[in-house]
XYZ file of C-alpha atoms in Angstrom:
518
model
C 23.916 -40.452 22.148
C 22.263 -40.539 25.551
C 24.563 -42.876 26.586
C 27.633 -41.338 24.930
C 27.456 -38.006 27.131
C 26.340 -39.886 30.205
C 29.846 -41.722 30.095
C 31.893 -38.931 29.226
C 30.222 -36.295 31.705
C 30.636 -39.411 34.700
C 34.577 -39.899 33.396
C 35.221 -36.213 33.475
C 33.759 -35.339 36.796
C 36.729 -37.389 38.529
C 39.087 -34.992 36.838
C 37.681 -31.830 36.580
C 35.018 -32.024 39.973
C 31.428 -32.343 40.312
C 30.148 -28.959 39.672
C 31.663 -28.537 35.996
C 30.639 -31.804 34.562
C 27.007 -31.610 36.079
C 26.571 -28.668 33.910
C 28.320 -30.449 30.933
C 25.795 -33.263 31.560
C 22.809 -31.113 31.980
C 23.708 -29.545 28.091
C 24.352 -33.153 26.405
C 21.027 -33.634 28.173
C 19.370 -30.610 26.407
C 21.271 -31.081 23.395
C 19.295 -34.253 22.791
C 16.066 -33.300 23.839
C 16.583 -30.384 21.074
C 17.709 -33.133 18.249
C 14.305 -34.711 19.228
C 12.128 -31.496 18.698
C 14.107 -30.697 15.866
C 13.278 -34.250 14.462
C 9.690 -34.215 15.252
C 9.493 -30.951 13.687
C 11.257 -31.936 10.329
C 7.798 -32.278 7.707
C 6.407 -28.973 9.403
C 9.827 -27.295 8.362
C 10.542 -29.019 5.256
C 8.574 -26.376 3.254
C 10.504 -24.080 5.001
C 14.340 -24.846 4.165
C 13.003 -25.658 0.849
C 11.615 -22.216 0.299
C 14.929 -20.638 1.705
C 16.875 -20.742 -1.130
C 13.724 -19.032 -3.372
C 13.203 -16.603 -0.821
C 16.971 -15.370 -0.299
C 16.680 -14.965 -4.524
C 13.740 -12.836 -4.676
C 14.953 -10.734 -1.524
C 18.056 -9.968 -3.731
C 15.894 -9.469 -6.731
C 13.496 -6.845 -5.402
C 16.695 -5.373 -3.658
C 17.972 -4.760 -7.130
C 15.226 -3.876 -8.044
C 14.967 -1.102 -5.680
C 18.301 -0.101 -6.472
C 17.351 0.335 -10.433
C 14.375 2.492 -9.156
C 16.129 5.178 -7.569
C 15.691 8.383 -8.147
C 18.003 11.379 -8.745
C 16.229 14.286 -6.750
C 16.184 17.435 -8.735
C 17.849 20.476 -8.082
C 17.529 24.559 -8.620
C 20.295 26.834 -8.631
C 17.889 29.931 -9.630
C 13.940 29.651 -8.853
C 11.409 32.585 -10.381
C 10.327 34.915 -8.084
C 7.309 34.805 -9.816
C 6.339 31.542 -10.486
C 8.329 29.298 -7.833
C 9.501 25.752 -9.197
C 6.429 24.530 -10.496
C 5.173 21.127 -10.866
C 5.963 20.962 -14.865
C 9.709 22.621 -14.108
C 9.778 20.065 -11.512
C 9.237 17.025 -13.501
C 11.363 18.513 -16.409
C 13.707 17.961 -13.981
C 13.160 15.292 -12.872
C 12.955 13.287 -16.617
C 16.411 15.575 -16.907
C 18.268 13.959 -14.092
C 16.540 10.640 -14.530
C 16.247 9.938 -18.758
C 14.293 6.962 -18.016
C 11.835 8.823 -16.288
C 10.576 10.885 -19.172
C 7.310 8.975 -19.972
C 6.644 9.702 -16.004
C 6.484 13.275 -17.247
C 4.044 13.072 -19.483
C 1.444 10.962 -17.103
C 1.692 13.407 -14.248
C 1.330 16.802 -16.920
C -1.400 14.837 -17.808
C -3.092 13.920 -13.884
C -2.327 18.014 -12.743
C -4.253 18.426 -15.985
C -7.382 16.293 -14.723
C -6.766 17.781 -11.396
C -7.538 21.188 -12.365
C -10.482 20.199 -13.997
C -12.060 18.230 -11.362
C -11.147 21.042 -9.135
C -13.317 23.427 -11.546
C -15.959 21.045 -11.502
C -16.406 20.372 -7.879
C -15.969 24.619 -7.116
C -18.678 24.901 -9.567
C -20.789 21.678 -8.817
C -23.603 24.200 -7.099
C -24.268 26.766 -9.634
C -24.170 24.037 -12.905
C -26.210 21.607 -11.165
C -23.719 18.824 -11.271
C -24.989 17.503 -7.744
C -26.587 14.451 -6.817
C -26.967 11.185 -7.508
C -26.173 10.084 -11.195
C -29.340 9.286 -13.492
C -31.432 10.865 -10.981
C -30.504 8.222 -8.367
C -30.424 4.308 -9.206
C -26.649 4.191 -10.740
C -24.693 1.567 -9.026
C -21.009 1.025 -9.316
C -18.974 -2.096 -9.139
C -18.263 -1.819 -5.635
C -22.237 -1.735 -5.201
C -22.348 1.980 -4.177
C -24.556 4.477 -5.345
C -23.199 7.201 -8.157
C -22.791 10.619 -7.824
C -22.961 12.814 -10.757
C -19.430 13.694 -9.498
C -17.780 9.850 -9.608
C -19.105 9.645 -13.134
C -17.289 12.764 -14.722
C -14.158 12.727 -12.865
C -13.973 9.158 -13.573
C -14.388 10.085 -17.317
C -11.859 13.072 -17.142
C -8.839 10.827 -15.297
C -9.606 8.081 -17.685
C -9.390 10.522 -21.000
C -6.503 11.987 -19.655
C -4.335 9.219 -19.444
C -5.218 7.942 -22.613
C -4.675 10.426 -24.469
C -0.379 10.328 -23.261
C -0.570 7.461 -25.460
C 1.952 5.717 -22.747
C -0.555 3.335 -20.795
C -1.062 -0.178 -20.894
C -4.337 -0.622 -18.424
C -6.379 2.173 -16.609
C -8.113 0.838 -13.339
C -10.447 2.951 -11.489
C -12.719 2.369 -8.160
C -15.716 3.233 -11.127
C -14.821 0.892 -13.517
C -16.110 -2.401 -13.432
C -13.168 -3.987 -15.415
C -9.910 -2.331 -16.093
C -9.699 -0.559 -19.402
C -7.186 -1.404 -21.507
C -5.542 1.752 -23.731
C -2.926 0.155 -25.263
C -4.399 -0.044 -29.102
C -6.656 2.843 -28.075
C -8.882 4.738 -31.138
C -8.981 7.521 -29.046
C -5.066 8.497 -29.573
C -3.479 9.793 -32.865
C -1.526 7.717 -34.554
C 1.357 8.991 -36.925
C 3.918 8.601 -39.730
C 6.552 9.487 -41.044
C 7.409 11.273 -45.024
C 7.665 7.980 -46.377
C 4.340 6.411 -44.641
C 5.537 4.357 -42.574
C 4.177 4.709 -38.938
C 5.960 6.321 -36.179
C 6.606 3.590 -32.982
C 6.115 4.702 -29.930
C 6.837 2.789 -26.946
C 3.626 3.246 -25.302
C 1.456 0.820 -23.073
C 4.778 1.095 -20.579
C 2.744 1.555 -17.534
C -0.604 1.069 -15.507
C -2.274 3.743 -13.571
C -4.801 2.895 -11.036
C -7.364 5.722 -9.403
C -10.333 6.797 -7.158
C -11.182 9.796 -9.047
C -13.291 11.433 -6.195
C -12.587 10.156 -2.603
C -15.216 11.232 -0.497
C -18.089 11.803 -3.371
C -20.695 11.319 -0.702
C -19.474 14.629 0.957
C -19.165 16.977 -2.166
C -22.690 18.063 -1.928
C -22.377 19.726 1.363
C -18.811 21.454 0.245
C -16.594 18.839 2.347
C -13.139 18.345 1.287
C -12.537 15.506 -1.289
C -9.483 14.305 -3.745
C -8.386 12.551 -6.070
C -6.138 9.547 -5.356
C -3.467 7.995 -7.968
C -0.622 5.006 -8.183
C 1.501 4.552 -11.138
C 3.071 0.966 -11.660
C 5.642 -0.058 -14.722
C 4.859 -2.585 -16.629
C 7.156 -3.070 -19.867
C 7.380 -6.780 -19.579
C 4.456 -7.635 -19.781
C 2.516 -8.617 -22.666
C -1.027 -7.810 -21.470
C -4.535 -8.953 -23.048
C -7.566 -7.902 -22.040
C -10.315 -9.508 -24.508
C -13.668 -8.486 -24.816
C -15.288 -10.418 -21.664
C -18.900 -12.592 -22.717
C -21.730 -12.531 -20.418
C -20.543 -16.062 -17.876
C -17.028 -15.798 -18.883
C -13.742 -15.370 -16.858
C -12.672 -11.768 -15.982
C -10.293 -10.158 -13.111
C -12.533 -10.276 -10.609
C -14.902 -13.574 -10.413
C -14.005 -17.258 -11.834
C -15.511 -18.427 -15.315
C -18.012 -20.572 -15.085
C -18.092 -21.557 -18.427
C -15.996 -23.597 -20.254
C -15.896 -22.683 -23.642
C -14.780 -18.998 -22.823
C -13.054 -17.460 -25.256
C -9.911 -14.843 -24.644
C -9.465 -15.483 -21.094
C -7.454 -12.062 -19.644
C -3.568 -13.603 -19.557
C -1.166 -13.998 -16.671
C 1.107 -11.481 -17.368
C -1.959 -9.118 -17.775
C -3.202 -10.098 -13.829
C 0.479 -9.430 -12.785
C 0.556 -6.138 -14.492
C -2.049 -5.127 -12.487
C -2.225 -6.672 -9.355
C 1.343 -5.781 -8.034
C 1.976 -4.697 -4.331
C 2.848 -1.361 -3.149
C 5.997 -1.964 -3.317
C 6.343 -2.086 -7.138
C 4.666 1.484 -7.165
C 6.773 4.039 -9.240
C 4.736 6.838 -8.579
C 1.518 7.791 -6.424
C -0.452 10.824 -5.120
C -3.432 12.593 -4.505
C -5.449 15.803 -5.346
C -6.984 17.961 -2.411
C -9.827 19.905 -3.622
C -10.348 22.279 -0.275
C -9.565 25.351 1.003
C -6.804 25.283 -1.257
C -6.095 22.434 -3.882
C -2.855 20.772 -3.555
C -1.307 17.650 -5.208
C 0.925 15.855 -3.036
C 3.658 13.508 -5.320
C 6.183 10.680 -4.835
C 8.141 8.996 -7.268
C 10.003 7.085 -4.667
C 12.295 10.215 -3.847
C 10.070 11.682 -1.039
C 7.193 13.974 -0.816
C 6.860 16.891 -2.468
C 3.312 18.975 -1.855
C 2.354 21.442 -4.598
C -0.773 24.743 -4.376
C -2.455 25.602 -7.074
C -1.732 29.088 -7.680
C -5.190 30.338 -9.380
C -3.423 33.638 -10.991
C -1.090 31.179 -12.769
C -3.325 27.971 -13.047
C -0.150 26.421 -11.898
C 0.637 24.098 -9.259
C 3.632 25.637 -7.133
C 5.788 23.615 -4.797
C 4.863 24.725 -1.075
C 5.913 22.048 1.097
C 9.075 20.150 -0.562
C 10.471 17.320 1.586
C 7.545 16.493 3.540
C 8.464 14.556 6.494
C 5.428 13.428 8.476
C 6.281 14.145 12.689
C 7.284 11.378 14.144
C 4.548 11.331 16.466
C 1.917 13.146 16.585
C -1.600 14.127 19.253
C -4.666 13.474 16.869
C -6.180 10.133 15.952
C -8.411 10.244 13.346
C -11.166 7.448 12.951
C -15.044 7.301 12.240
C -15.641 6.688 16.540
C -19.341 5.549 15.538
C -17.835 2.370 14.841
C -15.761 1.980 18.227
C -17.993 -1.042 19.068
C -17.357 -3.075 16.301
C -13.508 -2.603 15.970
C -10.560 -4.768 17.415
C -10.608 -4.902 20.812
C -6.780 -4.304 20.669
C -7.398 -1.126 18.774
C -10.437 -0.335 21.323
C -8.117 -0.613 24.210
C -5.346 1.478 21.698
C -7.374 4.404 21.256
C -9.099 4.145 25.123
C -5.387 5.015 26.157
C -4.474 7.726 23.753
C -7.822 9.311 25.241
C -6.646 8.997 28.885
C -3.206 9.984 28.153
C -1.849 6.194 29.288
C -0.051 5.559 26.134
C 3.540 5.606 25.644
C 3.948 9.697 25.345
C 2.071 9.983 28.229
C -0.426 12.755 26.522
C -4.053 12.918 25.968
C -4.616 12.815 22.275
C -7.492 14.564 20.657
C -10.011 12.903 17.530
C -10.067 14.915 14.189
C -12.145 13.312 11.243
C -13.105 14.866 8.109
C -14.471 11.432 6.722
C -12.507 11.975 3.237
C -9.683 9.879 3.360
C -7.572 12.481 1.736
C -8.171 15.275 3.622
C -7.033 12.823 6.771
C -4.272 11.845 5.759
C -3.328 15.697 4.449
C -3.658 16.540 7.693
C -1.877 13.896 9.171
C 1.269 14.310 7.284
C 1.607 17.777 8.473
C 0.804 17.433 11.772
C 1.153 13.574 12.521
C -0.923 11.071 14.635
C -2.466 8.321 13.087
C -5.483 7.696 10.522
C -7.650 4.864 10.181
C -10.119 2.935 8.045
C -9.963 -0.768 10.292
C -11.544 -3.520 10.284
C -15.020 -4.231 12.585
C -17.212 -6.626 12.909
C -19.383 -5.242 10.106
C -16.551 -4.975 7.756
C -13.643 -7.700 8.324
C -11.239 -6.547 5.794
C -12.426 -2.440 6.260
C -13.478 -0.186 3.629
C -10.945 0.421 1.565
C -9.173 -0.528 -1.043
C -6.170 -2.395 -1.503
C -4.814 -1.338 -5.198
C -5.640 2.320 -5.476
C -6.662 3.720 -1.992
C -4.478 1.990 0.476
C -1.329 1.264 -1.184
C -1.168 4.587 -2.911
C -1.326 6.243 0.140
C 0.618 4.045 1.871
C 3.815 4.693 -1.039
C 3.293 8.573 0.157
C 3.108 8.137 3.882
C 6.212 6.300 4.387
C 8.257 8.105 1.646
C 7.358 11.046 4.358
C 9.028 8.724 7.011
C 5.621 7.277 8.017
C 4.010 3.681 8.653
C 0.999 2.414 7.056
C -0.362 -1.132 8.768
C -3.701 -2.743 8.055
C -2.955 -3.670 12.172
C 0.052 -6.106 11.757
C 1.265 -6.517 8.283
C 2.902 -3.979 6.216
C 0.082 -2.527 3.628
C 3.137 -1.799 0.886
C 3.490 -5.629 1.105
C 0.210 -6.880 0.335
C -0.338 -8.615 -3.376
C -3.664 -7.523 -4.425
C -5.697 -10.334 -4.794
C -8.931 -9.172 -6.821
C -8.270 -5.123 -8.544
C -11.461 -4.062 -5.686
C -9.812 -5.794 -2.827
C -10.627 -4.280 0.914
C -8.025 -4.100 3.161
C -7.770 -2.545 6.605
C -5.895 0.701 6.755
C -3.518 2.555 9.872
C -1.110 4.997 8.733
C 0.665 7.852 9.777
C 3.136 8.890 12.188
C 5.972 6.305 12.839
C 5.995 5.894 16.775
C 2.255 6.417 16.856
C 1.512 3.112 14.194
C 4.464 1.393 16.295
C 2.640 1.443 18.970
C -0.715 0.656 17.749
C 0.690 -2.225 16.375
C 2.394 -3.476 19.906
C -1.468 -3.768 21.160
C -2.059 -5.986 18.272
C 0.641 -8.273 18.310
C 0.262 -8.601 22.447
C -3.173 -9.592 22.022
C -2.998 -12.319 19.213
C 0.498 -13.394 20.292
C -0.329 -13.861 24.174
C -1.414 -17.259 25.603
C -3.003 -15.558 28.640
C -5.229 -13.260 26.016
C -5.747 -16.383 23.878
C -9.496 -16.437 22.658
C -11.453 -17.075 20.094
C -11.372 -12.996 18.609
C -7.640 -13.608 18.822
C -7.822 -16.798 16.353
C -10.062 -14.490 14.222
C -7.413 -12.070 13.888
C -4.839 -13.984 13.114
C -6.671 -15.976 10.604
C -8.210 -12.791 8.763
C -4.090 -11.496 8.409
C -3.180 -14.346 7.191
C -5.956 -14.814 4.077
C -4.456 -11.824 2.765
C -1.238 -13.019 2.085
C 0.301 -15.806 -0.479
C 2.338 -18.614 0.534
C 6.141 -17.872 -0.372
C 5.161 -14.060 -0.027
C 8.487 -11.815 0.996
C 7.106 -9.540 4.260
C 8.860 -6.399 6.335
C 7.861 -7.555 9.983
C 10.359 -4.931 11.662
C 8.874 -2.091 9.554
C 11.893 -0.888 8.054
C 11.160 -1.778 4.521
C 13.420 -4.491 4.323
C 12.043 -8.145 3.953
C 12.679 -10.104 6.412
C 10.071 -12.777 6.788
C 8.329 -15.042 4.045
C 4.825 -16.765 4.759
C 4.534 -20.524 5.209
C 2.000 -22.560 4.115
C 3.670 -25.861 6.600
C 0.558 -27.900 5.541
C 0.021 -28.214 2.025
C -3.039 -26.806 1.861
C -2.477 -23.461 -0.202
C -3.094 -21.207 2.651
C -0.807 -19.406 4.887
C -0.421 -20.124 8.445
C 2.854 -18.916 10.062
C 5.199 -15.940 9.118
C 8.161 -17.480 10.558
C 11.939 -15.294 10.336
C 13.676 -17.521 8.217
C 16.327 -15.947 6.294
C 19.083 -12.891 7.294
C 19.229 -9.877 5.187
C 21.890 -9.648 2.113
C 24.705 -8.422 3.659
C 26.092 -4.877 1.730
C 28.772 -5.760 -1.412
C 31.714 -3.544 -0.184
């Protein structure tokens, strides 16, 4: 080939002159020296083309997917003067526009339900003596934490609540040790009809995952705290959740015994770890100066007050769109030491004013993340839980903290990172997974995220805490994994494992977008 454009280039340069046909030559030059790369490069990207084909599949799938999940927003010709659209009128209709939705009616009468409760039981925490630690002190959750009287009720009330719809499959909560699964459930009526048969219902349709009390370790002192919820379909899947023996295999550790019995099934694990992105519904519960529920079922926000006259929750703030930037950060600044040095030198600049809107930003932290990120819808900026040297992966987590939140935030138009990746990606890997979380306004997380990706993707800032980084992104992810690098909610990467060792270590751009059927 070398040989081949030599000749040609030499023969043309009579013809044409010199200048041209040293240019041709220099390109036949190049072009070879690329077919040589390419060639040395072939077993590395082998994986790669091979994974195309999959990859350009599922993007189509979970567009269509995305396409069956849209929802008709609700409207009101005539509104009560009295009573507003409240939330019950508003999911009436919503099921009404949506018929598929109806079940999704019943779960969130039944969350405002536990929300009102807990919000009665934290106002009157004081005078009934429900403060404290649980059991006097000594109660220790799964995440190793100690108990407050609080976590164990509201845990109880969410839980009973959501059974009793007789529409869940599995019920995961940050104060369960395994999830709970409701779908033959003693605790719900069953019924039948004049001639005895019983009446089918089509129940165990969907899995709801919780923190009942965010912030617990604040109630005592009267510091704002919620309740956080996610709300995931899962009507295919046939999901078994055994009685788990002392030793055996459950969601969260290996079995290491082998004559286990009832091991929990596959389609079980996928019903309940799914991403963010398979979320049908989330929210929270603010129990403060007012108690509001903030809801998304993939149509934007809608923020509701509890009117106490009316024990109703009354749409306030419809549409929420979160500012597109904002002048508050919000971290715990105790741990400034320990974090990212990208994020350091991030939040150094916002302080100074030297960061891309040229303003000095100010700090607001409540240390409940719902009352943050309350705020920081209204009023923008960024929030954060990262990760520090203490705490790699943060303090959060993954399945129903972060991507609960991070559904809300960017149906308000926001961004929610754990530094670089997309949170709304991220396949849970254990149900009390820890990721990293930084949400909020759009330009503010943008630009967060440039200081990340010029300090692991620089060779002049190459360095060990660089590696690090890098390396701690990429355990959280699978190998084939579909990811939104641009932030636009549109995949548009997929992460390679080019070794064959199980583990991801490149998220190259491999594959263009469907283009639009017209």
């Amino acid at each position: 080939l070398n040989k081949r454009c030599l000749s040609r280039s030499v023969e043309a340069m009579w013809r044409a002159g010199v200048l041209v046909n040293l240019v041709l030559l220099l390109f036949c030059c190049a072009a070879v020296d690329s077919l040589r790369v390419a060639a040395a490069a072939v077993p590395k990207r082998a994986a790669v083309r091979a994974s195309d084909q999959a990859t350009a599949t599922a993007v189509a799938r979970e567009a269509a997917a995305t396409a069956e999940r849209s929802v008709a927003v609700p409207v009101f010709p005539e509104v009560c003067e009295y009573t507003g659209i409240t939330l019950t009128r508003y999911m009436c209709e919503i099921a009404r526009a949506n018929p598929g939705l109806n079940d999704l009616e019943t779960l969130i009468s039944s969350i405002q339900t536990a929300c009102k409760t807990i919000n009665s039981l934290v106002t009157r925490a004081h005078i009934t003596g429900i403060v404290g630690y649980a059991d006097g002190g000594g109660s220790i959750n799964v995440q190793g934490e100690e108990q407050k009287t609080l976590d164990v009720l509201t845990n109880d009330v969410v839980k009973r609540a959501l059974r009793f719809t007789g529409k869940m499959g599995v019920i995961a909560s940050e104060e369960e040790e395994a999830p709970v699964d409701v779908l033959e459930d003693e605790g719900v009526g069953q019924y039948s009809d004049e001639a005895g048969d019983a009446i089918i219902d089509e129940a165990g349709r969907y899995t709801a995952v919780f923190d009942p009390l965010d912030g617990s370790s604040n109630v005592d002192a009267g510091i704002p705290t919620g309740t956080i919820f996610g709300i995931f379909d899962m009507s295919a899947a046939e999901c078994v959740l055994p009685e788990v023996q002392e030793g055996c295999d459950d969601l969260y550790s290996p079995a290491v015994e082998d004559d286990c019995e009832g091991a929990v099934s596959e389609e079980c694990m996928a019903a309940t770890l799914q991403p963010g992105s398979s979320l049908v519904a989330s929210g929270y519960c603010l129990y403060s100066s007012s108690t509001f529920f903030a809801l998304t079922l993939g149509a934007g926000v809608q923020i509701f007050t509890l009117d106490p006259h009316i024990g109703e929750f009354v749409l306030t703030h419809p549409n929420v769109a979160v500012p597109q930037r904002g002048a508050i950060y919000s971290l715990n600044e105790a741990n400034r030491k320990a974090w990212d040095a990208p994020l350091r030198t991030y939040i150094e600049d916002l302080q100074d004013g030297n960061g891309e809107s040229g303003e000095r930003y100010t700090a607001r932290y409540i240390g409940s993340m719902v009352g943050d990120v309350h705020r920081t819808l209204l009023y923008g900026g960024i929030f954060g839980y990262p990760a520090d040297s203490k705490n790699a992966n943060g303090k959060l987590r993954l399945l129903y903290e972060a991507a609960p939140m991070a559904f809300l935030v960017e149906q308000a138009g926001g961004l929610a990172l754990t530094g670089k990746t997309r949170i709304m990606d991220l396949v849970p890997q254990s149900v009390h997974q820890r990721v990293p979380v930084l949400l909020g306004s759009p330009d503010d997380v943008r630009e967060m995220r440039k200081y990340y990706d010029a300090f692991t993707g620089s060779k002049e800032m190459e360095g060990e805490e660089a590696r690090r980084i890098r390396e701690r992104c990429f355990t959280r992810l699978t190998p084939g994994q579909l990811l939104d690098t641009t932030m636009d909610k549109v995949p548009d990467s997929v992460a390679i494992d080019s070794t064959g060792d199980g583990t991801v270590d490149s998220v190259p751009r491999r594959f263009r977008r469907p283009r639009q059927c017209r």
